[in-house]
PDB file of C-alpha atoms (C1' of nucleotides) in Angstrom:
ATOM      1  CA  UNK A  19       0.000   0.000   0.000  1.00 97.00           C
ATOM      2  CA  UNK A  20       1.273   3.799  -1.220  1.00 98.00           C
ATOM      3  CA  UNK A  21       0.343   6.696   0.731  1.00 98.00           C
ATOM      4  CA  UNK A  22       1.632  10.218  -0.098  1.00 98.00           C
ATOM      5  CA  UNK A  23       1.182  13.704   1.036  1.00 98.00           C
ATOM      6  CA  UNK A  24       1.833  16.912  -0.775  1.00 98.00           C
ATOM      7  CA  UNK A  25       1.237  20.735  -0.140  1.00 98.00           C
ATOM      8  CA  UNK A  26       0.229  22.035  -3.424  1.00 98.00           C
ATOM      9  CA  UNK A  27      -0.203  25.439  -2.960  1.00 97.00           C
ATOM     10  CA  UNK A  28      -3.351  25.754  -5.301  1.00 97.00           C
ATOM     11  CA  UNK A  29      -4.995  22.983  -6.592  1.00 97.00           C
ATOM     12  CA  UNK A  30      -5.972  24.497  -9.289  1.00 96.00           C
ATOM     13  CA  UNK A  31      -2.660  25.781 -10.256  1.00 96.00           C
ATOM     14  CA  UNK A  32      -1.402  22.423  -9.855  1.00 97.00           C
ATOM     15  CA  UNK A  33      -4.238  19.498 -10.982  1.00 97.00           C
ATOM     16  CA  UNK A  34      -1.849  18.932 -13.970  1.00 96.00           C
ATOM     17  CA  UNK A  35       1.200  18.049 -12.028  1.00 97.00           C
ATOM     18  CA  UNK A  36      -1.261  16.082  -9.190  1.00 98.00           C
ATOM     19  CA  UNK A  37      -3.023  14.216 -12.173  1.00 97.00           C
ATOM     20  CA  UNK A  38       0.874  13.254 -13.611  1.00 97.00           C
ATOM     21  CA  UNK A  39       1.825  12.087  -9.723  1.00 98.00           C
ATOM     22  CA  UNK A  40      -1.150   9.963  -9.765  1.00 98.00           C
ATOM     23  CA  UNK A  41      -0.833   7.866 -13.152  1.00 97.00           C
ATOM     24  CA  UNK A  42       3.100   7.368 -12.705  1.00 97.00           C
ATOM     25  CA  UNK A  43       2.950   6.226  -8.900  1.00 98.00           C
ATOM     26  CA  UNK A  44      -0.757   5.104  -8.460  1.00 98.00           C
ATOM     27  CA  UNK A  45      -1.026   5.755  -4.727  1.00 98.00           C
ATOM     28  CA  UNK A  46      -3.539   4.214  -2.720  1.00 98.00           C
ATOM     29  CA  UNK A  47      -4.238   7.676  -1.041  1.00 98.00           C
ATOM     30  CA  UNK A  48      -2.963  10.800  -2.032  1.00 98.00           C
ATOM     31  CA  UNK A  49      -3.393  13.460   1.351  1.00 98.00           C
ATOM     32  CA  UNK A  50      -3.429  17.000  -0.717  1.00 98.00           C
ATOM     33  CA  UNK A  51      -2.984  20.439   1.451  1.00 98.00           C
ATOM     34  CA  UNK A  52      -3.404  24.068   1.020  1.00 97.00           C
ATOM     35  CA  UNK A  53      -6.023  23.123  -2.237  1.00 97.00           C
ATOM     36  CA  UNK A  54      -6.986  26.909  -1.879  1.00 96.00           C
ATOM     37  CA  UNK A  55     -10.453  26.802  -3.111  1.00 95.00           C
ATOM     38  CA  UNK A  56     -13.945  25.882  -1.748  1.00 95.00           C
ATOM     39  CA  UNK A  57     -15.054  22.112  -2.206  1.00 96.00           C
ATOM     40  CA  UNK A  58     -17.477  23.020  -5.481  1.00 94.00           C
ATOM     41  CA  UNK A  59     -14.073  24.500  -7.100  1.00 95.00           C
ATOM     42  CA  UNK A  60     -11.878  20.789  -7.142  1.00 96.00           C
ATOM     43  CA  UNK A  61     -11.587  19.405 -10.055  1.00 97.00           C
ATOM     44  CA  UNK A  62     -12.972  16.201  -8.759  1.00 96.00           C
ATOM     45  CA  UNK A  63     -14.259  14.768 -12.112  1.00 97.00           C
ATOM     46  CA  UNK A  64     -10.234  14.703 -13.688  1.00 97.00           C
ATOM     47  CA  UNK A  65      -9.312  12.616 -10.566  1.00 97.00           C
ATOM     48  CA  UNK A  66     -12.517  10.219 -10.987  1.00 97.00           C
ATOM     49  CA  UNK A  67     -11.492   9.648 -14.856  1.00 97.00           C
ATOM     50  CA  UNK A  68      -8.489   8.019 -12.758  1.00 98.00           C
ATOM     51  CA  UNK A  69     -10.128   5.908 -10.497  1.00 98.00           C
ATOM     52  CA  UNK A  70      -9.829   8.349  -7.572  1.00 98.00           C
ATOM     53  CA  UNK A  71     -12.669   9.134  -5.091  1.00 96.00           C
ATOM     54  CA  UNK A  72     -11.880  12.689  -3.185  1.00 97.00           C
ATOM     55  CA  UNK A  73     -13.251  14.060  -0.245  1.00 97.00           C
ATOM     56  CA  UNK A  74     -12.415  17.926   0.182  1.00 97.00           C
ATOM     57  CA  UNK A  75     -12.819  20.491   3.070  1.00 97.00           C
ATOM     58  CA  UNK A  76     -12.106  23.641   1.106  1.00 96.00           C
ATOM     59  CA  UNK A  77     -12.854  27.868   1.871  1.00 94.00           C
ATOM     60  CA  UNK A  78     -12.018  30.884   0.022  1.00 93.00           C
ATOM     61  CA  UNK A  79      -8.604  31.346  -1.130  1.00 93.00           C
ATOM     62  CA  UNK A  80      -6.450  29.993   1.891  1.00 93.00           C
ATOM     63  CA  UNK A  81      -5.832  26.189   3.043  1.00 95.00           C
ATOM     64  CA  UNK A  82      -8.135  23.868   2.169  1.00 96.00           C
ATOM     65  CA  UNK A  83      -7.235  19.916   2.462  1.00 97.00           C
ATOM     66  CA  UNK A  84      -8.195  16.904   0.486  1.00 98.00           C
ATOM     67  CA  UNK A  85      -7.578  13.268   0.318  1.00 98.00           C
ATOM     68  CA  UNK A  86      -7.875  11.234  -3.436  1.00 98.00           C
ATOM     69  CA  UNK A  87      -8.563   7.485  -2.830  1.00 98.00           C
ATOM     70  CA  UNK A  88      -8.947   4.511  -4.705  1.00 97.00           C
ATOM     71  CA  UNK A  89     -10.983   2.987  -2.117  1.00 94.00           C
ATOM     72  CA  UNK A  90     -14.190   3.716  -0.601  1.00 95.00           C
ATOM     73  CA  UNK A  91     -14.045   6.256   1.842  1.00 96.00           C
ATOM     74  CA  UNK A  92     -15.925   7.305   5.349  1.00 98.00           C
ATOM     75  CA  UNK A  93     -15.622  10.583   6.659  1.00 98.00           C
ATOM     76  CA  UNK A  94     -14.946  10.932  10.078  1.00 97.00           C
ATOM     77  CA  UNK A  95     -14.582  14.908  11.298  1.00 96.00           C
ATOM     78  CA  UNK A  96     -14.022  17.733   8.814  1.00 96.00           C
ATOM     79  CA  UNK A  97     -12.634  19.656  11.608  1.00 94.00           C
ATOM     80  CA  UNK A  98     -10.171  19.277  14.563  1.00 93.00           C
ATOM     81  CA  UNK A  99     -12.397  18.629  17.207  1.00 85.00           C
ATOM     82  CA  UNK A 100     -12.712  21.158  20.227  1.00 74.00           C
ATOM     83  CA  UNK A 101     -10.876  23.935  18.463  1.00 67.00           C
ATOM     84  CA  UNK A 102     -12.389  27.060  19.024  1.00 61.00           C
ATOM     85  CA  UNK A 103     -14.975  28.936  16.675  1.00 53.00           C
ATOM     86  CA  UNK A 104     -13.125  31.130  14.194  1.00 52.00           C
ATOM     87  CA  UNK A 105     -10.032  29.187  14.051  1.00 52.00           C
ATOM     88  CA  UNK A 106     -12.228  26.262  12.102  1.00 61.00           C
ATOM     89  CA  UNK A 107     -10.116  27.037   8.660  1.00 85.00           C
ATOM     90  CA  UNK A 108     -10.338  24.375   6.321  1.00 95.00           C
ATOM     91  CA  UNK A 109      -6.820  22.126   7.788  1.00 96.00           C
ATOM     92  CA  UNK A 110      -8.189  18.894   8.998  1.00 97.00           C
ATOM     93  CA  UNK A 111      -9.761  15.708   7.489  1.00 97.00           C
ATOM     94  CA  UNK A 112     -10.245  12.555   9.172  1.00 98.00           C
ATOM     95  CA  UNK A 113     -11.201   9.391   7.393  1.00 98.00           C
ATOM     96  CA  UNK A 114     -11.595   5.644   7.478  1.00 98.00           C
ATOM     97  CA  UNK A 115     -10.506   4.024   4.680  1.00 97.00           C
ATOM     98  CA  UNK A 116      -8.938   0.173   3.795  1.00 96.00           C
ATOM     99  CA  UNK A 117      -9.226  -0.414   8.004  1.00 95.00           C
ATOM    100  CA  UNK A 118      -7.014   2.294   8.545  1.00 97.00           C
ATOM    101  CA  UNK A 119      -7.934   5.756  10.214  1.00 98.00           C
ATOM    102  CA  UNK A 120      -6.225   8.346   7.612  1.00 98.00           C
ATOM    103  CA  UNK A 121      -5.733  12.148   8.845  1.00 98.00           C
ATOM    104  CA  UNK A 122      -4.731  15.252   6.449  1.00 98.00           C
ATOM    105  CA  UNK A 123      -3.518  18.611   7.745  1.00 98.00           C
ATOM    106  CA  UNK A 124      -2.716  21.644   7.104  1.00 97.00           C
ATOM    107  CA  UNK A 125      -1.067  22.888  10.707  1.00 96.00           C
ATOM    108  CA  UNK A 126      -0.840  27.179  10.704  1.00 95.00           C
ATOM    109  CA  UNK A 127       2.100  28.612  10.370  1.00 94.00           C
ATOM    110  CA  UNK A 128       2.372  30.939  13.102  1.00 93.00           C
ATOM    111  CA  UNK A 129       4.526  33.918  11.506  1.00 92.00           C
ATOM    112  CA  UNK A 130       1.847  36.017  10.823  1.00 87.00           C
ATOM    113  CA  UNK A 131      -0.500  37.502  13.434  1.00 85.00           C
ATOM    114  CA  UNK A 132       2.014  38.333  15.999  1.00 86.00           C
ATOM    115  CA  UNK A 133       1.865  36.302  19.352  1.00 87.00           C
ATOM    116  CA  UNK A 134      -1.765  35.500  18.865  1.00 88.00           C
ATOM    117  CA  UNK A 135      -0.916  33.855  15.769  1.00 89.00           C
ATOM    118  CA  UNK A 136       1.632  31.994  17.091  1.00 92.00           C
ATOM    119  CA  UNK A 137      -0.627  31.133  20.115  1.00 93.00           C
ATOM    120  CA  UNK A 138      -3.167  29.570  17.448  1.00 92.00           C
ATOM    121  CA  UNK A 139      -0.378  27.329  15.776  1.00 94.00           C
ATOM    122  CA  UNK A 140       0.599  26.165  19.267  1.00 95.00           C
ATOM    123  CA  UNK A 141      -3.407  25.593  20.372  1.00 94.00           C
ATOM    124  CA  UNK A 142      -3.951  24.150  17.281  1.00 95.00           C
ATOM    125  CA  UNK A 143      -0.985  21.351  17.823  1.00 96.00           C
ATOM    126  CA  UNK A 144      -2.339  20.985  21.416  1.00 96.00           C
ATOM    127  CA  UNK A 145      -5.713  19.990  20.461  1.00 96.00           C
ATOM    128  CA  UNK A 146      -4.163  17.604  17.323  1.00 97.00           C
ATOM    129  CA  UNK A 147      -2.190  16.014  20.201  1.00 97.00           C
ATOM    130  CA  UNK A 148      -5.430  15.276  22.157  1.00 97.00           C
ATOM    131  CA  UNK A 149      -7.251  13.889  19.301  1.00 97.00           C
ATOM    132  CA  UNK A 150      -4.410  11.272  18.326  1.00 97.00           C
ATOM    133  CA  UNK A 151      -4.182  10.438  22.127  1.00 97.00           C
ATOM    134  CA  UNK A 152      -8.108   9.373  21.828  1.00 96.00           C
ATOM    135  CA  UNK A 153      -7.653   7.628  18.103  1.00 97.00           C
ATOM    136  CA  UNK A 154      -4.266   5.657  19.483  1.00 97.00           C
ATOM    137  CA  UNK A 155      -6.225   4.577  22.866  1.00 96.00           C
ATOM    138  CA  UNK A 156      -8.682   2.992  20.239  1.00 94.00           C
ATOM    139  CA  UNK A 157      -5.645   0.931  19.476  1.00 88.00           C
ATOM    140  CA  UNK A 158      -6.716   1.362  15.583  1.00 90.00           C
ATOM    141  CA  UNK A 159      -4.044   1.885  12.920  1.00 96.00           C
ATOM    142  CA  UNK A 160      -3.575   5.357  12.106  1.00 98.00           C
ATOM    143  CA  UNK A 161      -2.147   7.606   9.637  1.00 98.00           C
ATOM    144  CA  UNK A 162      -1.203  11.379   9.759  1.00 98.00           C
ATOM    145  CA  UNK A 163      -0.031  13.331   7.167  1.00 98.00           C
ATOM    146  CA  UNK A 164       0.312  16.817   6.487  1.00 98.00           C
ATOM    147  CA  UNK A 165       2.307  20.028   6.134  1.00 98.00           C
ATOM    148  CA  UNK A 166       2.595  20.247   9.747  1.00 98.00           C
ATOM    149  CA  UNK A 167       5.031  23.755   9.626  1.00 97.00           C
ATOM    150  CA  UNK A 168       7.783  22.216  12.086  1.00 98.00           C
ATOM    151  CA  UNK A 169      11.026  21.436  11.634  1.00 98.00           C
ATOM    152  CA  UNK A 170      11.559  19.397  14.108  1.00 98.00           C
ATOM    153  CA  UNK A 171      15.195  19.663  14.703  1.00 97.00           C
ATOM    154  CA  UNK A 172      17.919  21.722  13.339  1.00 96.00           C
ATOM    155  CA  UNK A 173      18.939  19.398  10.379  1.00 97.00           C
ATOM    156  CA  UNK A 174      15.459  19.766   8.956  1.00 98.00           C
ATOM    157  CA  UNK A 175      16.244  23.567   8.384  1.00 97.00           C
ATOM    158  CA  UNK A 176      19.244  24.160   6.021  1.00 97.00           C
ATOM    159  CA  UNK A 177      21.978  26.256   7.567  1.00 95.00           C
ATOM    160  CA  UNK A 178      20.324  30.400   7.037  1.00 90.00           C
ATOM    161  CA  UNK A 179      16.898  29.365   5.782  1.00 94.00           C
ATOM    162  CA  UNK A 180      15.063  30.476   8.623  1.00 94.00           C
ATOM    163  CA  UNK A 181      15.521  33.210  11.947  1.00 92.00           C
ATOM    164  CA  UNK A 182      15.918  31.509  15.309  1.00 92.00           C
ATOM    165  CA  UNK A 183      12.642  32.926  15.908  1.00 93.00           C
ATOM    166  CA  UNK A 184      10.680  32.049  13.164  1.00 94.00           C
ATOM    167  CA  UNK A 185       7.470  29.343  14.217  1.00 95.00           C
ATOM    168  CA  UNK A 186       8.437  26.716  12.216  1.00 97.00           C
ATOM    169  CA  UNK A 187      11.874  26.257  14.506  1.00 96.00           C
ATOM    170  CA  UNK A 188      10.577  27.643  17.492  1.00 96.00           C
ATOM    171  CA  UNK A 189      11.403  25.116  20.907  1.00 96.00           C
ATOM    172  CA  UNK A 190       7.683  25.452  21.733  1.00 96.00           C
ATOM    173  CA  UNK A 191       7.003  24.563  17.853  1.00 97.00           C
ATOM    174  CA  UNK A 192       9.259  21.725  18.399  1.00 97.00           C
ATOM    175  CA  UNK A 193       8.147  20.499  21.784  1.00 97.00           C
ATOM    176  CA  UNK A 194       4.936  20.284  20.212  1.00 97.00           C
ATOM    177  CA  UNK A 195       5.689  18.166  17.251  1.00 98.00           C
ATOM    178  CA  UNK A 196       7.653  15.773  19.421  1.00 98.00           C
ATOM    179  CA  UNK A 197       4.131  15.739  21.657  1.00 98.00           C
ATOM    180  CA  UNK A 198       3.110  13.963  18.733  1.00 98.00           C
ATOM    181  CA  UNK A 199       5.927  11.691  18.741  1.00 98.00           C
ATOM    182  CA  UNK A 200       5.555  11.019  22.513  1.00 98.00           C
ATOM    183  CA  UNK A 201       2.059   9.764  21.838  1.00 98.00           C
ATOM    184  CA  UNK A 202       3.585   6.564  19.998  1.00 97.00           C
ATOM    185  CA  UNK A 203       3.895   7.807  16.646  1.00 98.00           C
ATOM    186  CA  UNK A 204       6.854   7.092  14.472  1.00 98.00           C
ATOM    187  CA  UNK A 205       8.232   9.948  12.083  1.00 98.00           C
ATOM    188  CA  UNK A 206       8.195   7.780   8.912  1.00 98.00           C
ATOM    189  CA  UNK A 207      11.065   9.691   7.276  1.00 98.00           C
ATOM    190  CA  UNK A 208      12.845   9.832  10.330  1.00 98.00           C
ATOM    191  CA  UNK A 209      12.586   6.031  10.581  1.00 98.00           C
ATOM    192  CA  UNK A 210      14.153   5.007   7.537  1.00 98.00           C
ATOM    193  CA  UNK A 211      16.895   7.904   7.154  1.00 97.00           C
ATOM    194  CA  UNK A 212      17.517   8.625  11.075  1.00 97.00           C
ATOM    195  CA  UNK A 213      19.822  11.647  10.179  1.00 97.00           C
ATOM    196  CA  UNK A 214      20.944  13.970   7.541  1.00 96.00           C
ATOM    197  CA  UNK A 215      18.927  16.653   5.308  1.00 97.00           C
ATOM    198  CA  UNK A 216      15.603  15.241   4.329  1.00 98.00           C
ATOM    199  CA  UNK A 217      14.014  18.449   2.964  1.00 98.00           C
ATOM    200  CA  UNK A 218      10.065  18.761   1.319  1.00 98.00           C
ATOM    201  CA  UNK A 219      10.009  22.637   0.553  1.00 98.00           C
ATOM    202  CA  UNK A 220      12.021  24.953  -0.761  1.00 97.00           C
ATOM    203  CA  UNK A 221      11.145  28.286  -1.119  1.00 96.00           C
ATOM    204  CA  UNK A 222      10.453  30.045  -4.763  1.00 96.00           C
ATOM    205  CA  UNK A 223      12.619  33.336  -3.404  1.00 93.00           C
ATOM    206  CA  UNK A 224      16.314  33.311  -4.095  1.00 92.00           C
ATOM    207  CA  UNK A 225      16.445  30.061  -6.181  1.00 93.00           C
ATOM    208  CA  UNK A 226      16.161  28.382  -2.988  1.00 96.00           C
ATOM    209  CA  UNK A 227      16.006  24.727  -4.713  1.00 96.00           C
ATOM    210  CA  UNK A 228      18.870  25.094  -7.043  1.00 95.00           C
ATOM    211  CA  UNK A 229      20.951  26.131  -3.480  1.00 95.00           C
ATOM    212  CA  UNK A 230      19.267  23.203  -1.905  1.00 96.00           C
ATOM    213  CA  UNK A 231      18.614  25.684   0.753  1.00 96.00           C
ATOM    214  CA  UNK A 232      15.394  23.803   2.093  1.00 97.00           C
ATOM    215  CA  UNK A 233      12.884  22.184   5.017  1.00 97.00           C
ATOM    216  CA  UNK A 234      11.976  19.068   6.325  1.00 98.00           C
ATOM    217  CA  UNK A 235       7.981  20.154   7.206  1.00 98.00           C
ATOM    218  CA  UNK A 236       5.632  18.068   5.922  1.00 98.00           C
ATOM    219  CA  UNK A 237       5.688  14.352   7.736  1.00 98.00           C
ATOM    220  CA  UNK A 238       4.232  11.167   8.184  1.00 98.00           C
ATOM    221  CA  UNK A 239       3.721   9.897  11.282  1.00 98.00           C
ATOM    222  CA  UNK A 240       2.426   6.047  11.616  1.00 98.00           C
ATOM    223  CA  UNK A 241       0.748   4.594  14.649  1.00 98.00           C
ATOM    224  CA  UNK A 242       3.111   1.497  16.195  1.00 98.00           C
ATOM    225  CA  UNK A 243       1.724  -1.311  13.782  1.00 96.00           C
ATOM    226  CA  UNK A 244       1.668   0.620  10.666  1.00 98.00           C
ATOM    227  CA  UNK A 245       5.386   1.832  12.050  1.00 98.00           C
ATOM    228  CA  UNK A 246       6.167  -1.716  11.637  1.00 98.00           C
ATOM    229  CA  UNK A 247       4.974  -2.235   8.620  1.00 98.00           C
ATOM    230  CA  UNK A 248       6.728   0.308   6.958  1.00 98.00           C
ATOM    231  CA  UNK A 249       8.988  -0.314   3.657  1.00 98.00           C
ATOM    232  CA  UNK A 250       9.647   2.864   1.958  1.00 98.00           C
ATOM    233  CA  UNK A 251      10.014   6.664   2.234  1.00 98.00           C
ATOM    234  CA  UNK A 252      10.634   8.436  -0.809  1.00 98.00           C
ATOM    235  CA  UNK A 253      10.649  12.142  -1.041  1.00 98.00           C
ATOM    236  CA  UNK A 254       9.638  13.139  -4.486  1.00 98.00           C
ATOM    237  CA  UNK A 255      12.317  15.957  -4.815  1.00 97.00           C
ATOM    238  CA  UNK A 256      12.000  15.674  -9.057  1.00 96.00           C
ATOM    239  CA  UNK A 257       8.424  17.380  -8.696  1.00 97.00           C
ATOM    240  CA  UNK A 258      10.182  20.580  -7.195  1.00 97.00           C
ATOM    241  CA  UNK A 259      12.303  21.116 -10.567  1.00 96.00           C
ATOM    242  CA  UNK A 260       9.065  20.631 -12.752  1.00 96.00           C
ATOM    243  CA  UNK A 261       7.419  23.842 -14.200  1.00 95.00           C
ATOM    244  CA  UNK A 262       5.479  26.217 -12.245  1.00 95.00           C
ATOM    245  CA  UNK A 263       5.728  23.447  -9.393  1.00 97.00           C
ATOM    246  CA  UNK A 264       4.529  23.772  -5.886  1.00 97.00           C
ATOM    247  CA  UNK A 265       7.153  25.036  -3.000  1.00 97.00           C
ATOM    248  CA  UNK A 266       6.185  21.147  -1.892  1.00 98.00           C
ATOM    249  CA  UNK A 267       6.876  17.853  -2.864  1.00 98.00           C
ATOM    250  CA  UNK A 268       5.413  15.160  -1.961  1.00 98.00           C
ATOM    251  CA  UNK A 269       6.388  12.406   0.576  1.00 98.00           C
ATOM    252  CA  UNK A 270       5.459   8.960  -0.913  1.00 98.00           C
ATOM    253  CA  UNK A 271       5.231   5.718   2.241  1.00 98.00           C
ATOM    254  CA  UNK A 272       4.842   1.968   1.132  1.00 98.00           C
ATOM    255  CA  UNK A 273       3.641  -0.347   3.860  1.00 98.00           C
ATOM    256  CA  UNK A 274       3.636  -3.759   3.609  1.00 94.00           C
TER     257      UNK A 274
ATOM    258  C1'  DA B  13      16.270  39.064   7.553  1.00 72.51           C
ATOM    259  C1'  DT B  14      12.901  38.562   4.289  1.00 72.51           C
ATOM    260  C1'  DG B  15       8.356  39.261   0.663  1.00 72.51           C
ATOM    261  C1'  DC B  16      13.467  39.091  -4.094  1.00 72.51           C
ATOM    262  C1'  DC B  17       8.298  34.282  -5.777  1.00 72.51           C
ATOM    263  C1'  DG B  18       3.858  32.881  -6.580  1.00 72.51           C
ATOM    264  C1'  DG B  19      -0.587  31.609  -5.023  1.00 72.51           C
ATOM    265  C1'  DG B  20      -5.082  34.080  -3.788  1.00 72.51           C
ATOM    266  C1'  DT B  21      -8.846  38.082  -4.273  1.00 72.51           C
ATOM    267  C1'  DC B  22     -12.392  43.130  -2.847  1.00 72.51           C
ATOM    268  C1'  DC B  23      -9.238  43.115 -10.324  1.00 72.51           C
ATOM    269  C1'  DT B  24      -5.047  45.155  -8.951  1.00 72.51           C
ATOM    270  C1'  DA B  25      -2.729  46.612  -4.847  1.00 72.51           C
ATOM    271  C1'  DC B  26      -2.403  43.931  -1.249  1.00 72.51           C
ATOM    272  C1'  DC B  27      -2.747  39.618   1.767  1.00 72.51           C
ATOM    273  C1'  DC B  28      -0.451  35.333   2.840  1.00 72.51           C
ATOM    274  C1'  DG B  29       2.941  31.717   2.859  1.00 72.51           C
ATOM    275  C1'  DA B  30       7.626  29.400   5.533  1.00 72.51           C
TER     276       DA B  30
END
DNA sequence: ATGCCGGGTCCTACCCGA
């Protein structure tokens, strides 16, 4: 089984390159973020001429999530449950799909808004950690992927990319992605390649990709029997030299 | 240290991303 996830920044800037991803590695799921349109707006009919079901959560113009499937699926929250009114953006999808419990998101970023802003990033991490607390006590396999906007430790942030204080490397940033970890889930990238520069985004300013000056933020994390049934990580860094590509590639997982 | 890119939308100057 093939799982990948991938921040396309637009889906509609980028069906082309997601419709070429899917005929040449046929995932099983395909965990899209930052679609950047409401639901009505994804080209849903291109993906079904390819044997893909979606389910979207879409708004306006920011975020937006959405999971293509060759399987049936079941939706199980279009939100991240107890989250506060008004910080309900479109960043979480939870499914069941192929006995597996499947999660997309899209966690803020946390520059922008000042300290309230970065509070939000930090509540919304909180209340993802409670969430995969309840789902793991249900001792069901579980998937997460996402663009979850932490580097978790310094070799996931090339050497001048970011400030000390930016919110993708902040320690509370950090402490709360290795929450996540804490819970029982297993970094899939981290797994197979313990150490070393691992990036998925590189940003279009400053020809950022041809310096290699990139992030490791978008991750796959694997509850402890899917953990041990993983194979394969491959980071899809050919789809960042493509035209008009995303800032993302995709992170591609084969399980036994 | 960003807003040099590249999406988006109140259609065009400005917001947002990481």
């Amino acid at each position: 089984m093939q799982l990948a996830t991938w921040n396309v920044n637009s889906i509609r800037a980028r069906h082309r390159h997601v419709h070429h991803f899917l005929e040449r590695r046929e995932p099983d799921f395909l965990l899209l973020q930052e679609i950047k349109c409401e639901a009505d707006a994804f080209p849903e009919q291109e993906f079904k001429a390819l044997g893909y079901h979606a389910e979207v959560v879409g708004q306006k113009a920011y975020n937006g999530v959405a999971v293509l499937a060759r399987h049936p699926l079941e939706v199980r929250q279009r939100r991240l449950p107890r989250l506060k009114e008004g910080t309900g953006d479109a960043r979480y999808l939870e499914l069941a799909a192929k006995g597996l419990v499947l999660i997309d998101v899209y966690v803020p970023n946390g520059n922008s808004g000042g300290e309230a802003g970065f509070a939000a990033k930090l509540a919304f991490l909180s209340h993802l950690a409670e969430r995969l607390d309840a789902l793991l006590g249900e001792d069901q396999p579980l998937l997460i992927g996402g663009d979850f906007n932490v580097c978790p430790a310094d070799e996931d942030a090339a050497p001048g990319a970011l400030a000390p204080e930016d919110a993708l490397v902040r320690p509370e940033s950090r402490a709360a992605f290795r929450r996540l970890l804490w819970l029982g889930l297993t970094d899939a990238v981290r797994a197979l390649q313990p150490s070393g520069a691992a990036y998925t985004f590189w940003d279009y300013q400053g020809a950022a990709f041809d310096r290699d000056v990139g992030l490791r933020i978008d991750h796959v994390l694997l509850s402890p029997t899917l953990a041990e049934r993983l194979k394969k990580v491959e980071i899809c860094r050919a789809e960042r030299a493509a035209e008009q590509p995303s800032d993302h590639v995709p992170v591609l997982v084969s399980l036994d």
